[in-house]
PDB file of C-alpha atoms in Angstrom:
ATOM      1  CA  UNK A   8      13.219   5.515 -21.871  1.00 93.00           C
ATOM      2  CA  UNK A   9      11.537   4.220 -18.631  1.00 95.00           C
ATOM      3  CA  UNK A  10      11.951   7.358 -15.975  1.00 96.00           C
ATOM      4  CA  UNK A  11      12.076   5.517 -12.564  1.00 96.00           C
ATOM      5  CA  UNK A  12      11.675   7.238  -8.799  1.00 97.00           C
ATOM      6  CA  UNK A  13      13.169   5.009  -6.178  1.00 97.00           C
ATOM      7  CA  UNK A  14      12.221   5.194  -2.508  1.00 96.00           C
ATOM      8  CA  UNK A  15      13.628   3.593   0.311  1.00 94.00           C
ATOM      9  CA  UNK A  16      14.895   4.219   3.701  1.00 92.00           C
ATOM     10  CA  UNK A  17      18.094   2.955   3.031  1.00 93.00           C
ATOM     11  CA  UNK A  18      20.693   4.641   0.996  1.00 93.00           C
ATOM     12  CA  UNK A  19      22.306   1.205   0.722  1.00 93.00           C
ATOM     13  CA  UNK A  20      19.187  -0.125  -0.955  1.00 93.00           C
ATOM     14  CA  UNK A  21      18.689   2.566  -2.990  1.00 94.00           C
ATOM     15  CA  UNK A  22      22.296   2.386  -4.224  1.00 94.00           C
ATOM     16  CA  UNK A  23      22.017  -0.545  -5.776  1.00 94.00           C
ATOM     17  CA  UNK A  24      18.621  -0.215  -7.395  1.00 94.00           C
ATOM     18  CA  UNK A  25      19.645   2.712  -9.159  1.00 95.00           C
ATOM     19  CA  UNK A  26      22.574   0.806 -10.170  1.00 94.00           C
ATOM     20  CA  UNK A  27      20.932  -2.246 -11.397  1.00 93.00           C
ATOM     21  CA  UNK A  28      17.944   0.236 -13.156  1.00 94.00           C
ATOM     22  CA  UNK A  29      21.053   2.616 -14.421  1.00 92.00           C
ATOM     23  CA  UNK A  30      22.573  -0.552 -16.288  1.00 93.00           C
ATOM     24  CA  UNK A  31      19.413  -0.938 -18.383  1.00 93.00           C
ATOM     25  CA  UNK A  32      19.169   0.120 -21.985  1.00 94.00           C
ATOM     26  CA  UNK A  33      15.631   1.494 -21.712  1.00 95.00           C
ATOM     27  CA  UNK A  34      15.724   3.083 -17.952  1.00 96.00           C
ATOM     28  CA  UNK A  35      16.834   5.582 -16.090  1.00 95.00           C
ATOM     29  CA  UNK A  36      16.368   6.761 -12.442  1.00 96.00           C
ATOM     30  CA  UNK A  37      15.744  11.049 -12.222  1.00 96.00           C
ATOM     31  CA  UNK A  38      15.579  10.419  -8.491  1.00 95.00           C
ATOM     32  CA  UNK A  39      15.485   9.115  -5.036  1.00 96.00           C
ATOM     33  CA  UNK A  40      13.587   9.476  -1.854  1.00 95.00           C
ATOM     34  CA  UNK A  41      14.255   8.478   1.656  1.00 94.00           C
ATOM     35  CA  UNK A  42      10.799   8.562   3.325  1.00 92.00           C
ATOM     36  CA  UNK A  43       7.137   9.134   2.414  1.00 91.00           C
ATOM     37  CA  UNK A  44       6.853  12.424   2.571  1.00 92.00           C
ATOM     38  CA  UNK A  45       9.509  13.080   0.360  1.00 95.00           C
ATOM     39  CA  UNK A  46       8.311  10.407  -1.581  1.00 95.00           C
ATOM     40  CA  UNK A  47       5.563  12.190  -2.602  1.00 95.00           C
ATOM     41  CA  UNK A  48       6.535  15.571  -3.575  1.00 95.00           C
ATOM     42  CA  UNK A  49       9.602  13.928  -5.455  1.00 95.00           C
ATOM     43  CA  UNK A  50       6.609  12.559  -7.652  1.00 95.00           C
ATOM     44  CA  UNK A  51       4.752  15.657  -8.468  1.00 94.00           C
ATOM     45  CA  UNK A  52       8.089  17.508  -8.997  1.00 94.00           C
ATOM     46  CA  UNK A  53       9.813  14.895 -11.394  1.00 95.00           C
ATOM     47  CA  UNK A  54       6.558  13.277 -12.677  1.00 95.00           C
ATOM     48  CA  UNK A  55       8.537   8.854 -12.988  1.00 95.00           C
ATOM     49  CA  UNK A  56       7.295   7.062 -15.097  1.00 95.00           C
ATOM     50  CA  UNK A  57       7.468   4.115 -12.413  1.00 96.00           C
ATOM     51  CA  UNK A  58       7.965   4.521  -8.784  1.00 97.00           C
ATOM     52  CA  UNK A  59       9.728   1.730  -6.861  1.00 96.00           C
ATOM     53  CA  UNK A  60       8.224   2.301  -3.362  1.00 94.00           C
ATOM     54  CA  UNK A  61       9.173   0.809   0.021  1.00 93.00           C
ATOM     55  CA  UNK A  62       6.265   0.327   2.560  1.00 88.00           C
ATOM     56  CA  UNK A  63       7.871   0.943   5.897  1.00 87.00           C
ATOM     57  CA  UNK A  64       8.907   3.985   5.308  1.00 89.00           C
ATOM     58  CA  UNK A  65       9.850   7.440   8.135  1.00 88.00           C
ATOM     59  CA  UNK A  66       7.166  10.365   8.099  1.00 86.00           C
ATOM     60  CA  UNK A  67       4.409   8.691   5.916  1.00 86.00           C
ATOM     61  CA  UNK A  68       3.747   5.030   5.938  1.00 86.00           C
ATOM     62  CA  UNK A  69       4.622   3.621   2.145  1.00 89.00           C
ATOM     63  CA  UNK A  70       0.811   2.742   1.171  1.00 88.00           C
ATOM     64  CA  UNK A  71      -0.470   6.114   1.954  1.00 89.00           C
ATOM     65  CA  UNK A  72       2.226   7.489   0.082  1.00 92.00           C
ATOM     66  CA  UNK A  73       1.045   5.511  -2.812  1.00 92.00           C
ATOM     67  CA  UNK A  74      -2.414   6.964  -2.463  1.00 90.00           C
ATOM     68  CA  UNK A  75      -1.596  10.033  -2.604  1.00 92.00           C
ATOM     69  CA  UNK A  76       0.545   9.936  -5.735  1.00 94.00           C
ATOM     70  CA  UNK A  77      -1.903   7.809  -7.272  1.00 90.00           C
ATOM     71  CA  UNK A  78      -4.336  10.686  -6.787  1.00 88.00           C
ATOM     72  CA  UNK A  79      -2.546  13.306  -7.994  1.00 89.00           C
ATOM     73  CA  UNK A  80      -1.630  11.289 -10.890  1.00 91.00           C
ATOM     74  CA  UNK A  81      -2.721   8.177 -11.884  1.00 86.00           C
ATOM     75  CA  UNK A  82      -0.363   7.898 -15.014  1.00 90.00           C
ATOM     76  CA  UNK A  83       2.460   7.004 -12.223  1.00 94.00           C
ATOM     77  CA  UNK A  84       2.370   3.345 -12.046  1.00 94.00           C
ATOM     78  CA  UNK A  85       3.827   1.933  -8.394  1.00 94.00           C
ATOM     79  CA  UNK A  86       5.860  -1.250  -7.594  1.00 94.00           C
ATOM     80  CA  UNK A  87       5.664  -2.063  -3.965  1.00 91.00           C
ATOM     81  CA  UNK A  88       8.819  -3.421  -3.374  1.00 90.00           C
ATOM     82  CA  UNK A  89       8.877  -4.690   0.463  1.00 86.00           C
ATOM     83  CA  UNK A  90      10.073  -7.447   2.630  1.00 86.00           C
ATOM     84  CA  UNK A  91       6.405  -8.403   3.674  1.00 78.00           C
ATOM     85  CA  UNK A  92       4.205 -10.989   2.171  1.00 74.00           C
ATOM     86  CA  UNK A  93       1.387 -10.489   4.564  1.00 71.00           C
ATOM     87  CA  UNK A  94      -2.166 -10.637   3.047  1.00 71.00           C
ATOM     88  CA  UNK A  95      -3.139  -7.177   4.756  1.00 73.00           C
ATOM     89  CA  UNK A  96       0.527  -5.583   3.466  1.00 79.00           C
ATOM     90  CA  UNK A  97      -0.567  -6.911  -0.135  1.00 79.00           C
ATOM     91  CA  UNK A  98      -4.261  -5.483  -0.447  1.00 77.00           C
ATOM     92  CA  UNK A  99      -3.023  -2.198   1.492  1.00 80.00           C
ATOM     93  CA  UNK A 100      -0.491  -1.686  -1.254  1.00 83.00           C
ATOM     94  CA  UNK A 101      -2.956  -2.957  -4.288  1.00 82.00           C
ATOM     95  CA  UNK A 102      -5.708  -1.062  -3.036  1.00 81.00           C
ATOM     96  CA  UNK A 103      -3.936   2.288  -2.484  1.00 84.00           C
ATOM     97  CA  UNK A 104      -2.567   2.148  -6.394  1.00 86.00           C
ATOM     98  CA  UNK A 105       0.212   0.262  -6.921  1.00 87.00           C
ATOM     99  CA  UNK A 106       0.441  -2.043  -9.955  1.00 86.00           C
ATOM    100  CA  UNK A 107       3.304  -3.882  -8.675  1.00 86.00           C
ATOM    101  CA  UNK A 108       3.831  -6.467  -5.476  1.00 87.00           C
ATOM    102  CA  UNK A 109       7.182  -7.391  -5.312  1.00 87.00           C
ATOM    103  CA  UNK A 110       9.414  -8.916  -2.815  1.00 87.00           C
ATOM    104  CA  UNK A 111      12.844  -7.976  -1.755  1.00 86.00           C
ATOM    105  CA  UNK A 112      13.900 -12.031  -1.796  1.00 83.00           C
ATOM    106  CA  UNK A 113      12.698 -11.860  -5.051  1.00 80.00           C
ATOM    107  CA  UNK A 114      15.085 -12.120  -7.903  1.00 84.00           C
ATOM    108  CA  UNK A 115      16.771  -8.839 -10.078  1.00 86.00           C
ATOM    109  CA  UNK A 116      15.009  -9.944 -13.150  1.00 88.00           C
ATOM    110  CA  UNK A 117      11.557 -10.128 -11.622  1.00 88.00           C
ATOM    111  CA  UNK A 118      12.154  -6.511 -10.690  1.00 91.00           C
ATOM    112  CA  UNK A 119      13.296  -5.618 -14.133  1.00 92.00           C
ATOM    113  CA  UNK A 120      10.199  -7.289 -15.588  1.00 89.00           C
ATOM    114  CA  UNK A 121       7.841  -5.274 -13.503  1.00 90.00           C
ATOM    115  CA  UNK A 122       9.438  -1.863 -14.032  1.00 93.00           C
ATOM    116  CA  UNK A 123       8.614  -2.578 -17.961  1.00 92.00           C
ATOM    117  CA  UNK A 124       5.483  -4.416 -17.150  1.00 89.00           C
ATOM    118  CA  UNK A 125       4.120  -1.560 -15.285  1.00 90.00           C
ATOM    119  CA  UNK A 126       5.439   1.192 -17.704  1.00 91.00           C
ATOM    120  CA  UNK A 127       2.924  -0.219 -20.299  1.00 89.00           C
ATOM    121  CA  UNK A 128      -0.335  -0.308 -18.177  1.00 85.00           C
ATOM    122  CA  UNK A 129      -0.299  -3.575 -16.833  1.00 84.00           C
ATOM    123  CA  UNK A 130      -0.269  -5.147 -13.630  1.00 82.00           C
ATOM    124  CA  UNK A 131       2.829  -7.630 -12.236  1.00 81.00           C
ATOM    125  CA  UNK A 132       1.898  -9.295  -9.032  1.00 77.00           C
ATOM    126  CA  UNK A 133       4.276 -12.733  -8.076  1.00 63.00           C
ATOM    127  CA  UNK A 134       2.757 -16.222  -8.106  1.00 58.00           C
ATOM    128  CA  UNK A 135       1.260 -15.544  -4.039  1.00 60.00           C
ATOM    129  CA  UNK A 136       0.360 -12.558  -4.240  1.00 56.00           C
ATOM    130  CA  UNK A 137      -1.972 -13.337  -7.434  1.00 53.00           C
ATOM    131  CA  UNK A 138      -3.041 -16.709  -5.256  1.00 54.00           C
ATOM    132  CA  UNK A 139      -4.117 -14.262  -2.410  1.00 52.00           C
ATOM    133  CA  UNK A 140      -6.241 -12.391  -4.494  1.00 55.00           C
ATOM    134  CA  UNK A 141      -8.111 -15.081  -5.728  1.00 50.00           C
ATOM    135  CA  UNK A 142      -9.006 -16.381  -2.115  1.00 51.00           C
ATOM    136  CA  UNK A 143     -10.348 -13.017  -1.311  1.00 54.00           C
ATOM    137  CA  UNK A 144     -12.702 -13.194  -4.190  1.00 47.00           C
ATOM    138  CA  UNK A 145     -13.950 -16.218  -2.948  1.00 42.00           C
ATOM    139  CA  UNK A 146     -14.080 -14.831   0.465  1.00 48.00           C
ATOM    140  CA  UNK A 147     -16.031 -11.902  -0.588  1.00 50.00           C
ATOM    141  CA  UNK A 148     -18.407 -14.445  -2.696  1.00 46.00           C
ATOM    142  CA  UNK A 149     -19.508 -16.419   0.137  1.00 46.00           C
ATOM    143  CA  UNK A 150     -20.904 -13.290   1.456  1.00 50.00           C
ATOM    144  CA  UNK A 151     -18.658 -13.148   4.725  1.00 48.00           C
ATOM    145  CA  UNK A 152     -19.123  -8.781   5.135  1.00 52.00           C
ATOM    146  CA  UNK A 153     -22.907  -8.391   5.482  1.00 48.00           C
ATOM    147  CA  UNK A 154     -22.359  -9.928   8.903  1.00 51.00           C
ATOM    148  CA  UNK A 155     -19.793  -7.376   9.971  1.00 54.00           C
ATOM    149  CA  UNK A 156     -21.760  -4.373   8.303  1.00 53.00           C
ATOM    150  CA  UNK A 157     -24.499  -5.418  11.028  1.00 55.00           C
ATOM    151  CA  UNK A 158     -21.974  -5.245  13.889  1.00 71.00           C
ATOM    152  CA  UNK A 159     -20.048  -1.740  13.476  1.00 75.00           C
ATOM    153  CA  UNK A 160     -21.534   1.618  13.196  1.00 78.00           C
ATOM    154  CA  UNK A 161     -21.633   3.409  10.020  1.00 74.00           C
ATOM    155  CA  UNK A 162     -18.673   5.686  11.750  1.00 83.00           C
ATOM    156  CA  UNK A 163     -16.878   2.486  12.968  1.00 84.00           C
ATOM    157  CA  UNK A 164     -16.866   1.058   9.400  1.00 80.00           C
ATOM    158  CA  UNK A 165     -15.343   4.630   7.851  1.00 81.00           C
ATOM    159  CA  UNK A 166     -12.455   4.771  10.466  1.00 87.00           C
ATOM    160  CA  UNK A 167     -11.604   0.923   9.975  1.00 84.00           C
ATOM    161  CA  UNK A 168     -11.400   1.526   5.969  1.00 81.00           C
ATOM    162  CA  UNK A 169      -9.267   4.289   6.779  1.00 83.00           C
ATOM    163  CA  UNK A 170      -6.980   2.293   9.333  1.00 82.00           C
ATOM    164  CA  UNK A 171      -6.771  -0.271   6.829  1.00 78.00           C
ATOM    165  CA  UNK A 172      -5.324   2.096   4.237  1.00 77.00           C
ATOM    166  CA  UNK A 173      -2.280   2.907   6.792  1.00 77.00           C
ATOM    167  CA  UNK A 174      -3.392   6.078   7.818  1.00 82.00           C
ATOM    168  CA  UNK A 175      -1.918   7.150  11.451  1.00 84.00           C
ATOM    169  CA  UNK A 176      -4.430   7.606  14.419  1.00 86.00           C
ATOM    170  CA  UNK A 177      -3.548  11.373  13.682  1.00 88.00           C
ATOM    171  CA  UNK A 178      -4.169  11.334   9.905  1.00 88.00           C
ATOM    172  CA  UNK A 179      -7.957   9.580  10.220  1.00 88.00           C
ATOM    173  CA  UNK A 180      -8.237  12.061  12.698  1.00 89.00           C
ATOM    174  CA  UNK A 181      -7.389  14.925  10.740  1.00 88.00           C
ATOM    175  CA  UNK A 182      -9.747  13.673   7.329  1.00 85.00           C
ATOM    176  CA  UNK A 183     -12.579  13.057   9.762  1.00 87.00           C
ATOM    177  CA  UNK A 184     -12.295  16.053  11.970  1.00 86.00           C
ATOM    178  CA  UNK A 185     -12.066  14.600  15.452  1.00 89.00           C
ATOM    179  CA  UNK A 186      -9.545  14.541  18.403  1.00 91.00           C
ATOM    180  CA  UNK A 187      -7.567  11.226  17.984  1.00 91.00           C
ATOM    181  CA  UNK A 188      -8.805  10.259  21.136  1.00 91.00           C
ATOM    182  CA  UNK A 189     -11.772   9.949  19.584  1.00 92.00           C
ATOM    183  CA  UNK A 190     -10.083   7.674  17.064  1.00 90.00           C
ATOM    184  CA  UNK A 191      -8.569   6.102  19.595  1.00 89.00           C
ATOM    185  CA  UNK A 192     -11.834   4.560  21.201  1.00 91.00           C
ATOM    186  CA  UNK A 193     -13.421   3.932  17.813  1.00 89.00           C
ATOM    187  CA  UNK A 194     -10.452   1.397  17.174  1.00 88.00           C
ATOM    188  CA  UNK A 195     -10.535   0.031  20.409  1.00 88.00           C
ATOM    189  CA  UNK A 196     -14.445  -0.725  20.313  1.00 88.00           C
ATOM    190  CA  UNK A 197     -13.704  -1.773  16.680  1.00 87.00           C
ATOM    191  CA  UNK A 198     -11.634  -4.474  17.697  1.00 84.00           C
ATOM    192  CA  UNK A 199     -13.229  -5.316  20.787  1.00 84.00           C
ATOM    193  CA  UNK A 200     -16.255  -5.962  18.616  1.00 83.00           C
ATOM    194  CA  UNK A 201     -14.235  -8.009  15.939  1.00 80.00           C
ATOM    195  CA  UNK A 202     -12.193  -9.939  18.648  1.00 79.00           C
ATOM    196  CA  UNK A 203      -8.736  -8.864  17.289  1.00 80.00           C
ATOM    197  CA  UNK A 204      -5.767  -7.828  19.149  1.00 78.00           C
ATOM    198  CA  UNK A 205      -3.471  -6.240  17.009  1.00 77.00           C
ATOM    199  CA  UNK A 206      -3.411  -3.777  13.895  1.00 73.00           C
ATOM    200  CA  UNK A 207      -2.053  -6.325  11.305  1.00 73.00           C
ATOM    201  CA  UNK A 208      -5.087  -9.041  12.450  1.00 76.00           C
ATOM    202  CA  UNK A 209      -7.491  -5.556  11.875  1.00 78.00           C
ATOM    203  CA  UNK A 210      -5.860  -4.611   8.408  1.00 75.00           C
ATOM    204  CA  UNK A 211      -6.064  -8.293   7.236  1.00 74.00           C
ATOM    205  CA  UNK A 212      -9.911  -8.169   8.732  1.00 75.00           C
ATOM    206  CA  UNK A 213     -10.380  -5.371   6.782  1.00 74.00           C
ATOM    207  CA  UNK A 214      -9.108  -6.545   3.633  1.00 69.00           C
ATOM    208  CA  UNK A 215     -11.032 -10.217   3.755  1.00 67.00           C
ATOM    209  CA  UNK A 216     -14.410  -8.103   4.234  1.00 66.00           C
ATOM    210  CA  UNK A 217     -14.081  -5.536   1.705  1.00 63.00           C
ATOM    211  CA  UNK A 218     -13.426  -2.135   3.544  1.00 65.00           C
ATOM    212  CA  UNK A 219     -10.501  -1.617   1.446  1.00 60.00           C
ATOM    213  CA  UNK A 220     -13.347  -0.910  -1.095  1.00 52.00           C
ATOM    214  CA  UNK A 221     -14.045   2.189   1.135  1.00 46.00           C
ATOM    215  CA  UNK A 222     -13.839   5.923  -0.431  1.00 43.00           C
TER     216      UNK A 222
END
């Protein structure tokens, strides 16, 4: 028996993924969490099998919720289950743990497939997400990041990884030990120096040149 965590913002949503999982021969749901937070202590406590995991979620964004499950214990495989297809939402979610892109448009069995998928080991991305992947690889092989190594600062590089990852202002602050006005002006000269105007252009930066790859 599959043991399945399901978190979501929306009770609604959450209703009837538990119902759908409930109806399955081979899984079960032991709970259900409405924000990130939650999220991750309901995963230490009940110790899924499989987490189904939003990525906007209240409290603590959905990917760094992921990483920090995924830390504590990597047997707990993640499906991010979202309503974004972005490149920088993809390798945020990928890159923090999960073993699982899914969309919400996407179709019941597709879910079904990737709870089971998951529960063995594997890894269940949809036909775009895998085709992203692939162009970063060939992104990354044409050697595109030793340029932008050469134009941030060592310090520069560490908070961008970190901002890529979906940690708050606040949180890079905290793991760095700095005021988050400091972080503030490190993101602001980061994307003044990369020519970007908004966090999703910096996360999908970020992702094309490897600082995903970041500890």
């Amino acid at each position: 028996m599959i043991s399945v965590l399901i978190v979501d913002d929306h009770e609604i949503v959450r209703a009837g993924i538990k119902m759908m999982i409930d109806e399955q021969p081979d899984m079960k749901v032991i709970g259900e969490a409405g924000d990130g937070q939650e999220a991750v202590q309901k995963a230490q406590d009940l110790m899924p099998d499989v987490v189904i995991m939003d990525l906007n979620l209240p409290k603590k964004s959905g990917i760094v919720a992921i990483r920090e499950i995924t830390e504590e214990n990597d047997e707990i495989k993640i499906i991010a289950l979202t309503m974004h297809d972005g490149r920088e939402y993809i390798f945020g979610a990928l890159q923090a743990g999960a073993s699982s892109y899914l969309l919400k448009s996407h179709r019941v069995n597709d879910l079904l497939e990737a709870v089971r998928t998951v529960s063995k080991g594997e890894a269940y991305l949809y036909p775009n997400a895998t085709k992203i992947l692939l162009e970063d690889y060939i992104w990354k092989s044409a050697g595109v990041r030793a340029h932008t190594l050469m134009n941030l600062s060592g310090r520069e590089q560490e908070v961008l990884s970190y901002l890529a990852k979906g940690y708050t202002n606040r949180e890079v602050a905290e793991r760095l030990f700095v005021s988050i006005k400091t972080i503030e002006s490190h993101r602001s000269k980061i994307m003044e120096k990369l020519n970007l105007k908004t966090r999703p252009a910096l996360v999908e930066y970020a992702a094309k040149n490897g600082f995903l790859d970041f500890s």
